[in-house]
């Protein structure tokens, strides 16, 4: 092994890979891994940009006063929006996270970078082919593609190709973990963030395989080799992929929360055991989540629904609630160590709110819990589901989880990836500072107003809530129209925040100042980030601020839960 | 730090913060409560989705609905029959591209065995503005006991995407007072 100095940064070569030493974290970064991380992150952002524009068009169409697109285009664009953002943006970014959490955090080389590029190309091809299939028409089936509604074969094939590519990426992650362990590139157990990524990867294997199990026969059906796909069976298996994969997102964005806390504030987990057990709960109970989409279905017993929808007595929810305390708790502990020890909330008030990585992370944490989390449990309650099944409440809920939660967390993470992995200084830092707030406000708005419209009965995936062309007319209450207008305004805000994000990322990647030795970052890391030697759990600390926060959360949760039972008890009687 | 290895190799033996234990305990109990509340609602609640369902050939179901409509039709509304079944009989509703068929006239406070199924694709039975939402599959006949509790005209819309006419798919349930109770 030889160490050379090429004037920019120190480079270490060994037989298998070339590394550089990160001046901010002291980590040894495999250059091949770094290139793949950049490629996957860029692809992710491109699909976010495409999908985000589509989301705006959908929202503006659903605002009755604007009603932007004609019906055919509305359904087509909605079919494209779902996959571009939920599958392509999120999964490309997650592959980048997996490479980061394995190779970079463990000071290891990435196994099989060539295979990594093959996987990348397969995923890109799948993503493009999906859009081509949808825009050709005749595949406007929504990205869930429930039979007996049938799309063109290319539609299914493109998703299968994308999934195979992602599966290869996940495989490289496991291989890298094994090599790191065998070569002893780290001491003791893997870091918590890598543990979270490992959780995500294990779940990803399960869901991607499930996806193949259902999409392959559906593809064969579309080319005429299979006579029939049972619609109920399809839903059961499809959602074993579709919903369980949301647990990948949660694991990944919780890992990002911990990573940002560590890098920006020097936060340590309160205790490794609790945080890791919480991740582990996801793995144990993920398969059951398919039930969330079958609550209002005929021919499935209540016993099955109750056990599965609650992830076996809410044990996966327990995992998220634990992170809901340990993440802010570790931040409070770190901030108190950093000297902000006055009163209950000085640690929070004096937090680096001007750093978009921190601001995005904390907003994501709060909104994921309050908006996405609470509404998810309510929606997933067997009887309460009948109040909102397939209404706009459903997209409202998951924009709370996957936009305000996951997407915002990934955006926040990107503000660290740009200087540390792209090695470019963020251009337009003033704009970047505002971005999490604008996007966060928009995301919160679309989530809550769609939930509001759904509570009042507005249907999801619906072009005309005036029912102009219906033989039997129906009039929604004025509240629905107000909600849809507010949703449209929030969508504009979210799209603006999204556009700023894309602009900053693309601008930085192309024109950002190259970071050389001794450069001082615009958005600095915690000094502790440099000292890799800091290990372990925190000592006993007082966390009054976090206790207040989780108490407010718990109260909101319980209240909202019972309000919905009250709504339910006012309905007509049925059994 | 969360991005570095824990100090002790066996992190399982590391101490746990008290506040973490308390919170995990509260969350666990709350989860158990919510779990058992779903079960309890089957006993104390009046709104539970029926588990009764049968496999059915879509065409056979369409035939059943047509026979039912013919038998109890009382008038016609915009080309759709309005059907007023006597209390207690089986009531059939069909979802198809793109209507809920036929229009039903029911009495407040009476219980009906409502059958739901689809002729072609999946549809979303969404009773408005009450907001009762039930998924409807072709090939599955879902049977439930329904008791309207208020008088008026109620819309049925479709909230499962069912093709280009999805937003034109509507139907109606009219609820009147019990005969003689006026
Ligand atoms: C500018 C940002 C966004 C806006 C304004 C937006 C808006 C919307 C709207 C209005 C709908 C349609 C609801 C309906 O009619 O049923 C929708 C659907 C959806 N959105 Fe978004 N969205 C945005 C970003 C995202 C992101 C980042 C994700 C995922 C990470 C996402 C995932 C979805 C999914 C999965 C659907 C469901 C599609 C379907 O029903 O098949 N959205 N969005
Ligand atoms: Cu329909
Ligand atoms: Cu429909």
Coordinates of N, CA, C and O in Angstrom, one line a residue, chain A residues 57-205:
Chain A
X57 N -48.7 19.2 -11.8 CA -49.8 19.2 -12.8 C -51.0 18.5 -12.3 O -52.1 18.9 -12.5
X58 N -50.8 17.4 -11.6 CA -51.9 16.6 -11.0 C -52.7 17.5 -10.0 O -53.9 17.6 -10.0
X59 N -51.9 18.1 -9.1 CA -52.5 18.9 -8.0 C -53.3 20.1 -8.7 O -54.4 20.4 -8.2
X60 N -52.7 20.7 -9.7 CA -53.4 21.8 -10.3 C -54.7 21.3 -11.1 O -55.6 22.1 -11.2
X61 N -54.7 20.1 -11.5 CA -55.9 19.6 -12.2 C -57.0 19.3 -11.1 O -58.1 19.5 -11.4
X62 N -56.5 18.9 -10.0 CA -57.5 18.5 -8.9 C -58.0 19.8 -8.2 O -58.9 19.7 -7.4
X63 N -57.5 20.9 -8.5 CA -58.0 22.2 -8.0 C -59.1 22.6 -9.0 O -58.8 23.0 -10.1
X64 N -60.4 22.4 -8.6 CA -61.5 22.6 -9.6 C -61.4 23.9 -10.3 O -61.8 24.0 -11.5
X65 N -61.0 25.0 -9.7 CA -61.0 26.3 -10.3 C -59.9 26.4 -11.4 O -60.0 27.2 -12.3
X66 N -58.9 25.5 -11.4 CA -57.9 25.5 -12.4 C -58.1 24.4 -13.4 O -58.0 24.6 -14.6
X67 N -58.2 23.2 -12.9 CA -58.5 22.0 -13.7 C -57.6 22.0 -14.9 O -58.1 21.9 -16.1
X68 N -56.3 21.9 -14.7 CA -55.3 22.1 -15.7 C -55.4 21.1 -16.9 O -55.5 21.5 -18.1
X69 N -55.3 19.8 -16.6 CA -55.2 18.8 -17.7 C -56.6 18.2 -18.1 O -57.5 18.2 -17.3
X70 N -56.7 17.8 -19.4 CA -57.8 17.0 -19.8 C -57.8 15.6 -19.1 O -56.7 15.2 -18.7
X71 N -58.9 15.0 -19.0 CA -59.1 13.7 -18.3 C -58.0 12.7 -18.6 O -57.3 12.2 -17.8
X72 N -57.9 12.4 -19.9 CA -56.9 11.4 -20.3 C -55.5 11.7 -19.9 O -54.8 10.8 -19.4
X73 N -55.1 12.9 -20.0 CA -53.8 13.3 -19.6 C -53.6 13.3 -18.1 O -52.6 12.9 -17.6
X74 N -54.7 13.6 -17.4 CA -54.6 13.6 -15.9 C -54.3 12.2 -15.5 O -53.3 12.0 -14.7
X75 N -55.0 11.2 -15.9 CA -54.8 9.8 -15.5 C -53.4 9.3 -15.9 O -52.8 8.6 -15.2
X76 N -53.0 9.7 -17.1 CA -51.7 9.3 -17.6 C -50.6 9.9 -16.8 O -49.7 9.2 -16.3
X77 N -50.7 11.2 -16.5 CA -49.6 11.8 -15.8 C -49.6 11.3 -14.3 O -48.5 11.1 -13.7
X78 N -50.8 11.0 -13.8 CA -50.8 10.5 -12.4 C -50.1 9.1 -12.4 O -49.4 8.8 -11.4
X79 N -50.4 8.3 -13.4 CA -49.7 7.0 -13.5 C -48.2 7.1 -13.5 O -47.4 6.4 -12.9
X80 N -47.7 8.2 -14.2 CA -46.3 8.4 -14.3 C -45.7 9.0 -13.0 O -44.7 8.6 -12.5
X81 N -46.5 9.9 -12.4 CA -46.1 10.6 -11.1 C -45.7 9.6 -10.1 O -44.6 9.6 -9.5
X82 N -46.7 8.6 -9.8 CA -46.5 7.7 -8.7 C -45.2 6.9 -8.8 O -44.4 6.9 -7.9
X83 N -44.9 6.4 -10.0 CA -43.6 5.6 -10.2 C -42.4 6.5 -10.2 O -41.4 6.1 -9.5
X84 N -42.4 7.6 -10.8 CA -41.2 8.4 -10.9 C -40.7 8.9 -9.6 O -39.5 8.9 -9.3
X85 N -41.6 9.2 -8.7 CA -41.2 9.7 -7.4 C -41.1 8.6 -6.4 O -40.0 8.4 -5.7
X86 N -42.1 7.7 -6.2 CA -42.1 6.7 -5.2 C -41.1 5.6 -5.5 O -40.4 5.1 -4.6
X87 N -40.9 5.2 -6.8 CA -40.0 4.2 -7.1 C -38.6 4.7 -7.5 O -37.6 4.4 -6.9
X88 N -38.6 5.6 -8.5 CA -37.3 5.9 -9.1 C -36.5 6.9 -8.3 O -35.4 6.7 -7.9
X89 N -37.1 8.0 -7.9 CA -36.4 9.0 -7.0 C -35.9 8.3 -5.7 O -34.8 8.3 -5.4
X90 N -36.9 7.6 -5.1 CA -36.6 7.1 -3.7 C -35.5 6.0 -3.8 O -34.6 5.9 -3.1
X91 N -35.7 5.1 -4.8 CA -34.9 3.9 -4.8 C -33.5 4.2 -5.3 O -32.5 3.7 -4.8
X92 N -33.3 5.1 -6.3 CA -32.0 5.5 -6.7 C -31.3 6.1 -5.5 O -30.1 5.8 -5.3
X93 N -32.0 6.9 -4.8 CA -31.3 7.6 -3.6 C -30.9 6.5 -2.6 O -29.8 6.6 -2.0
X94 N -31.8 5.5 -2.4 CA -31.5 4.5 -1.4 C -30.3 3.7 -1.8 O -29.5 3.3 -0.9
X95 N -30.1 3.4 -3.1 CA -28.9 2.7 -3.5 C -27.7 3.5 -3.2 O -26.7 3.0 -2.7
X96 N -27.8 4.8 -3.4 CA -26.6 5.7 -3.1 C -26.4 5.6 -1.5 O -25.2 5.5 -1.1
X97 N -27.4 5.6 -0.7 CA -27.2 5.5 0.7 C -26.6 4.1 1.1 O -25.7 4.1 1.9
X98 N -27.0 3.1 0.4 CA -26.4 1.8 0.7 C -24.9 1.7 0.4 O -24.1 1.2 1.2
X99 N -24.5 2.3 -0.7 CA -23.1 2.3 -1.0 C -22.3 3.2 0.0 O -21.2 2.9 0.4
X100 N -23.0 4.3 0.4 CA -22.3 5.2 1.4 C -22.2 4.5 2.7 O -21.1 4.5 3.3
X101 N -23.3 3.9 3.1 CA -23.3 3.3 4.5 C -22.4 2.0 4.6 O -21.9 1.7 5.7
X102 N -22.1 1.4 3.4 CA -21.2 0.2 3.5 C -19.8 0.7 3.2 O -19.0 0.7 4.1
X103 N -19.5 1.0 2.0 CA -18.1 1.3 1.6 C -17.5 2.5 2.4 O -16.5 2.4 3.0
X104 N -18.2 3.6 2.4 CA -17.6 4.9 3.0 C -17.6 4.8 4.5 O -16.5 4.9 5.1
X105 N -18.7 4.4 5.1 CA -18.7 4.5 6.6 C -17.8 3.4 7.2 O -17.3 3.5 8.3
X106 N -17.6 2.3 6.4 CA -16.7 1.2 6.9 C -15.3 1.3 6.4 O -14.5 0.3 6.6
X107 N -14.9 2.4 5.7 CA -13.6 2.5 5.2 C -13.2 1.4 4.3 O -12.0 0.9 4.2
X108 N -14.1 0.9 3.5 CA -13.9 -0.3 2.8 C -14.0 0.0 1.3 O -14.6 1.0 0.9
X109 N -13.5 -0.9 0.4 CA -13.8 -0.8 -1.0 C -15.1 -1.3 -1.3 O -15.6 -2.2 -0.6
X110 N -15.8 -0.7 -2.3 CA -17.1 -1.3 -2.7 C -16.8 -2.5 -3.6 O -16.0 -2.5 -4.5
X111 N -17.5 -3.6 -3.2 CA -17.3 -4.8 -4.0 C -18.0 -4.6 -5.4 O -19.1 -4.1 -5.5
X112 N -17.3 -5.0 -6.4 CA -17.9 -5.1 -7.8 C -18.5 -3.8 -8.3 O -19.6 -3.8 -8.7
X113 N -17.6 -2.8 -8.4 CA -18.1 -1.5 -9.0 C -18.7 -1.7 -10.4 O -19.6 -1.0 -10.8
X114 N -18.1 -2.6 -11.2 CA -18.6 -2.8 -12.5 C -20.0 -3.3 -12.5 O -20.9 -2.8 -13.3
X115 N -20.3 -4.2 -11.6 CA -21.6 -4.7 -11.5 C -22.6 -3.6 -11.0 O -23.7 -3.5 -11.4
X116 N -22.0 -2.7 -10.2 CA -22.7 -1.6 -9.7 C -23.2 -0.7 -10.9 O -24.3 -0.2 -10.9
X117 N -22.3 -0.5 -11.9 CA -22.6 0.3 -13.0 C -23.7 -0.4 -13.9 O -24.6 0.2 -14.4
X118 N -23.5 -1.7 -14.0 CA -24.5 -2.5 -14.7 C -25.9 -2.3 -14.1 O -26.9 -2.1 -14.7
X119 N -25.9 -2.5 -12.8 CA -27.2 -2.3 -12.0 C -27.8 -0.9 -12.3 O -29.0 -0.7 -12.5
X120 N -26.9 0.1 -12.2 CA -27.3 1.5 -12.5 C -28.0 1.6 -13.8 O -29.0 2.2 -14.0
X121 N -27.3 1.1 -14.8 CA -27.8 1.2 -16.2 C -29.1 0.5 -16.4 O -30.1 1.0 -17.0
X122 N -29.3 -0.6 -15.7 CA -30.5 -1.4 -15.8 C -31.6 -0.6 -15.2 O -32.8 -0.5 -15.7
X123 N -31.3 0.1 -14.1 CA -32.4 0.9 -13.4 C -32.7 2.1 -14.2 O -33.9 2.4 -14.4
X124 N -31.7 2.7 -14.8 CA -32.0 3.9 -15.7 C -32.9 3.4 -16.9 O -33.9 4.0 -17.2
X125 N -32.5 2.3 -17.5 CA -33.3 1.8 -18.6 C -34.7 1.5 -18.2 O -35.7 1.9 -18.9
X126 N -34.9 0.9 -17.0 CA -36.2 0.6 -16.5 C -37.0 1.8 -16.3 O -38.2 1.9 -16.7
X127 N -36.4 2.8 -15.7 CA -37.1 4.1 -15.4 C -37.5 4.8 -16.7 O -38.7 5.2 -16.8
X128 N -36.6 4.8 -17.7 CA -37.0 5.4 -19.0 C -38.1 4.6 -19.7 O -39.1 5.2 -20.1
X129 N -37.9 3.3 -19.7 CA -38.9 2.5 -20.4 C -40.3 2.6 -19.8 O -41.3 2.6 -20.5
X130 N -40.3 2.7 -18.4 CA -41.6 2.9 -17.8 C -42.3 4.2 -18.3 O -43.5 4.1 -18.7
X131 N -41.6 5.3 -18.4 CA -42.2 6.5 -18.9 C -42.6 6.4 -20.3 O -43.6 6.9 -20.7
X132 N -41.7 5.7 -21.1 CA -42.1 5.5 -22.5 C -43.4 4.7 -22.6 O -44.3 5.1 -23.3
X133 N -43.5 3.6 -21.9 CA -44.7 2.8 -21.9 C -45.9 3.7 -21.5 O -46.9 3.6 -22.2
X134 N -45.8 4.4 -20.5 CA -46.9 5.2 -20.0 C -47.3 6.3 -21.1 O -48.5 6.5 -21.4
X135 N -46.3 7.0 -21.6 CA -46.6 8.0 -22.6 C -47.1 7.5 -23.9 O -47.7 8.3 -24.7
X136 N -46.8 6.3 -24.2 CA -47.4 5.7 -25.4 C -48.9 5.5 -25.3 O -49.6 5.3 -26.3
X137 N -49.4 5.7 -24.1 CA -50.9 5.5 -24.0 C -51.1 4.0 -23.7 O -50.2 3.2 -23.7
X138 N -52.4 3.7 -23.5 CA -52.8 2.3 -23.3 C -52.2 1.6 -22.1 O -52.2 0.4 -21.9
X139 N -51.5 2.4 -21.2 CA -51.0 1.8 -20.0 C -51.4 2.7 -18.8 O -50.7 2.8 -17.8
X140 N -52.5 3.4 -19.0 CA -52.9 4.3 -17.9 C -53.6 3.5 -16.9 O -54.9 3.5 -16.8
X141 N -52.9 2.8 -16.1 CA -53.5 1.8 -15.1 C -53.1 2.2 -13.7 O -53.3 1.4 -12.7
X142 N -52.5 3.4 -13.5 CA -51.9 3.8 -12.2 C -50.7 2.9 -11.9 O -50.6 1.8 -12.4
X143 N -49.7 3.3 -11.1 CA -48.5 2.5 -10.9 C -48.8 1.2 -10.1 O -48.0 0.3 -10.1
X144 N -50.0 1.1 -9.5 CA -50.4 -0.1 -8.8 C -50.9 -1.2 -9.8 O -51.0 -2.3 -9.4
X145 N -51.3 -0.8 -11.0 CA -51.8 -1.7 -12.1 C -52.6 -2.9 -11.6 O -52.3 -4.0 -11.8
X146 N -53.7 -2.6 -10.9 CA -54.6 -3.6 -10.4 C -55.3 -4.3 -11.6 O -56.0 -3.7 -12.4
X147 N -55.2 -5.7 -11.7 CA -56.0 -6.4 -12.7 C -57.5 -6.3 -12.2 O -57.7 -6.1 -11.1
X148 N -58.4 -6.6 -13.1 CA -58.3 -7.0 -14.5 C -57.9 -5.9 -15.5 O -57.8 -6.1 -16.7
X149 N -57.5 -4.7 -15.0 CA -57.1 -3.6 -15.9 C -55.7 -4.0 -16.4 O -54.9 -4.3 -15.6
X150 N -55.5 -3.9 -17.7 CA -54.2 -4.4 -18.2 C -53.4 -3.3 -18.9 O -54.0 -2.5 -19.6
X151 N -52.1 -3.3 -18.7 CA -51.2 -2.4 -19.3 C -50.5 -3.1 -20.4 O -50.6 -4.3 -20.6
X152 N -49.7 -2.4 -21.2 CA -48.8 -3.0 -22.2 C -47.7 -3.7 -21.6 O -47.2 -3.4 -20.5
X153 N -47.2 -4.8 -22.2 CA -46.1 -5.6 -21.6 C -44.9 -4.8 -21.2 O -44.3 -5.0 -20.2
X154 N -44.6 -3.7 -22.0 CA -43.4 -2.9 -21.7 C -43.5 -2.3 -20.3 O -42.5 -2.1 -19.6
X155 N -44.8 -2.0 -19.9 CA -45.0 -1.4 -18.6 C -44.5 -2.3 -17.5 O -43.7 -1.9 -16.6
X156 N -44.8 -3.6 -17.5 CA -44.4 -4.5 -16.5 C -42.9 -4.9 -16.6 O -42.2 -4.9 -15.6
X157 N -42.5 -5.0 -17.8 CA -41.1 -5.4 -18.1 C -40.2 -4.3 -17.5 O -39.1 -4.6 -16.9
X158 N -40.6 -3.0 -17.7 CA -39.7 -1.9 -17.2 C -39.6 -2.0 -15.7 O -38.5 -1.8 -15.2
X159 N -40.7 -2.3 -15.0 CA -40.6 -2.3 -13.6 C -39.8 -3.5 -13.1 O -39.0 -3.4 -12.1
X160 N -39.9 -4.6 -13.8 CA -39.1 -5.8 -13.5 C -37.6 -5.5 -13.6 O -36.8 -5.8 -12.8
X161 N -37.3 -4.8 -14.8 CA -35.9 -4.5 -15.0 C -35.3 -3.6 -13.9 O -34.2 -3.8 -13.4
X162 N -36.1 -2.6 -13.6 CA -35.7 -1.7 -12.5 C -35.5 -2.4 -11.2 O -34.5 -2.2 -10.5
X163 N -36.4 -3.3 -10.9 CA -36.3 -4.1 -9.6 C -35.0 -5.0 -9.6 O -34.3 -5.1 -8.6
X164 N -34.7 -5.6 -10.7 CA -33.6 -6.5 -10.8 C -32.3 -5.6 -10.6 O -31.4 -6.0 -9.8
X165 N -32.2 -4.4 -11.2 CA -31.1 -3.6 -11.0 C -30.9 -3.2 -9.6 O -29.8 -3.3 -9.0
X166 N -32.0 -2.8 -8.9 CA -32.0 -2.5 -7.5 C -31.5 -3.6 -6.7 O -30.7 -3.5 -5.7
X167 N -32.0 -4.8 -7.0 CA -31.6 -6.0 -6.3 C -30.1 -6.3 -6.3 O -29.5 -6.6 -5.4
X168 N -29.5 -6.0 -7.5 CA -28.1 -6.2 -7.7 C -27.4 -5.2 -6.8 O -26.4 -5.5 -6.0
X169 N -27.8 -3.9 -6.7 CA -27.2 -2.9 -5.9 C -27.3 -3.4 -4.4 O -26.3 -3.2 -3.7
X170 N -28.4 -3.9 -4.0 CA -28.5 -4.4 -2.6 C -27.5 -5.5 -2.4 O -26.9 -5.6 -1.3
X171 N -27.4 -6.4 -3.4 CA -26.4 -7.5 -3.3 C -25.0 -7.0 -3.0 O -24.2 -7.5 -2.2
X172 N -24.6 -5.9 -3.7 CA -23.3 -5.3 -3.6 C -23.1 -4.8 -2.2 O -22.0 -4.9 -1.6
X173 N -24.2 -4.3 -1.6 CA -24.1 -3.7 -0.3 C -23.8 -4.9 0.7 O -22.8 -4.8 1.5
X174 N -24.5 -6.0 0.6 CA -24.2 -7.1 1.4 C -22.8 -7.6 1.3 O -22.0 -7.9 2.2
X175 N -22.3 -7.7 0.0 CA -21.0 -8.2 -0.3 C -19.9 -7.3 0.3 O -18.9 -7.7 0.9
X176 N -20.2 -6.0 0.3 CA -19.2 -5.0 0.8 C -19.2 -5.2 2.3 O -18.1 -5.1 2.9
X177 N -20.3 -5.4 3.0 CA -20.3 -5.6 4.4 C -19.5 -6.8 4.8 O -18.7 -6.8 5.7
X178 N -19.6 -7.9 4.0 CA -18.9 -9.1 4.2 C -17.4 -8.9 4.1 O -16.6 -9.3 4.9
X179 N -17.0 -8.2 3.0 CA -15.6 -7.9 2.8 C -15.0 -7.0 3.9 O -13.9 -7.2 4.4
X180 N -15.8 -6.0 4.3 CA -15.3 -5.1 5.3 C -15.0 -5.9 6.6 O -14.0 -5.6 7.3
X181 N -15.9 -6.8 6.9 CA -15.8 -7.6 8.1 C -14.5 -8.5 8.0 O -13.7 -8.6 8.9
X182 N -14.4 -9.2 6.8 CA -13.3 -10.1 6.6 C -12.0 -9.4 6.6 O -11.0 -9.9 7.2
X183 N -11.9 -8.2 6.1 CA -10.7 -7.5 6.0 C -10.4 -6.6 7.2 O -9.4 -5.9 7.3
X184 N -11.4 -6.6 8.1 CA -11.2 -5.8 9.4 C -11.0 -4.3 9.1 O -10.2 -3.7 9.7
X185 N -11.9 -3.7 8.3 CA -11.7 -2.3 8.0 C -12.4 -1.4 9.1 O -12.3 -0.2 9.0
X186 N -13.1 -2.1 10.0 CA -13.7 -1.3 11.1 C -13.5 -2.2 12.4 O -13.3 -3.4 12.3
X187 N -13.7 -1.5 13.5 CA -13.5 -2.2 14.8 C -14.9 -2.5 15.4 O -15.8 -1.7 15.4
X188 N -15.1 -3.7 15.9 CA -16.3 -4.0 16.6 C -17.5 -4.2 15.7 O -17.4 -4.7 14.6
X189 N -18.6 -3.6 16.2 CA -19.9 -3.8 15.4 C -20.0 -2.6 14.3 O -19.3 -1.6 14.5
X190 N -20.9 -2.8 13.4 CA -21.0 -1.8 12.4 C -21.7 -0.6 13.0 O -22.4 -0.7 14.0
X191 N -21.5 0.6 12.5 CA -22.1 1.8 13.1 C -23.6 1.8 13.0 O -24.2 1.0 12.1
X192 N -24.3 2.5 13.8 CA -25.8 2.5 13.8 C -26.4 2.9 12.4 O -27.3 2.3 12.0
X193 N -25.8 3.8 11.8 CA -26.3 4.2 10.5 C -26.2 3.1 9.5 O -27.1 2.8 8.7
X194 N -25.1 2.4 9.5 CA -25.0 1.2 8.7 C -26.0 0.1 9.1 O -26.5 -0.6 8.2
X195 N -26.2 0.0 10.4 CA -27.2 -0.9 10.9 C -28.6 -0.6 10.3 O -29.3 -1.5 9.9
X196 N -28.9 0.7 10.3 CA -30.2 1.1 9.7 C -30.2 0.8 8.2 O -31.3 0.3 7.7
X197 N -29.1 1.0 7.5 CA -29.1 0.7 6.1 C -29.2 -0.8 5.9 O -29.9 -1.2 4.9
X198 N -28.6 -1.6 6.8 CA -28.7 -3.0 6.7 C -30.2 -3.4 6.9 O -30.7 -4.3 6.1
X199 N -30.9 -2.8 7.8 CA -32.3 -3.1 7.9 C -33.0 -2.8 6.6 O -33.8 -3.6 6.1
X200 N -32.7 -1.6 6.0 CA -33.4 -1.3 4.8 C -33.1 -2.3 3.7 O -34.0 -2.7 2.9
X201 N -31.8 -2.8 3.7 CA -31.4 -3.7 2.6 C -32.1 -5.1 2.8 O -32.5 -5.7 1.8
X202 N -32.2 -5.5 4.0 CA -32.9 -6.8 4.3 C -34.3 -6.7 3.8 O -34.9 -7.6 3.1
X203 N -35.0 -5.6 4.2 CA -36.4 -5.5 3.8 C -36.5 -5.4 2.2 O -37.4 -5.9 1.6
X204 N -35.5 -4.7 1.6 CA -35.5 -4.6 0.2 C -35.4 -5.9 -0.5 O -36.1 -6.1 -1.5
X205 N -34.7 -6.8 0.0 CA -34.6 -8.1 -0.6 C -36.0 -8.8 -0.6 O -36.5 -9.2 -1.6

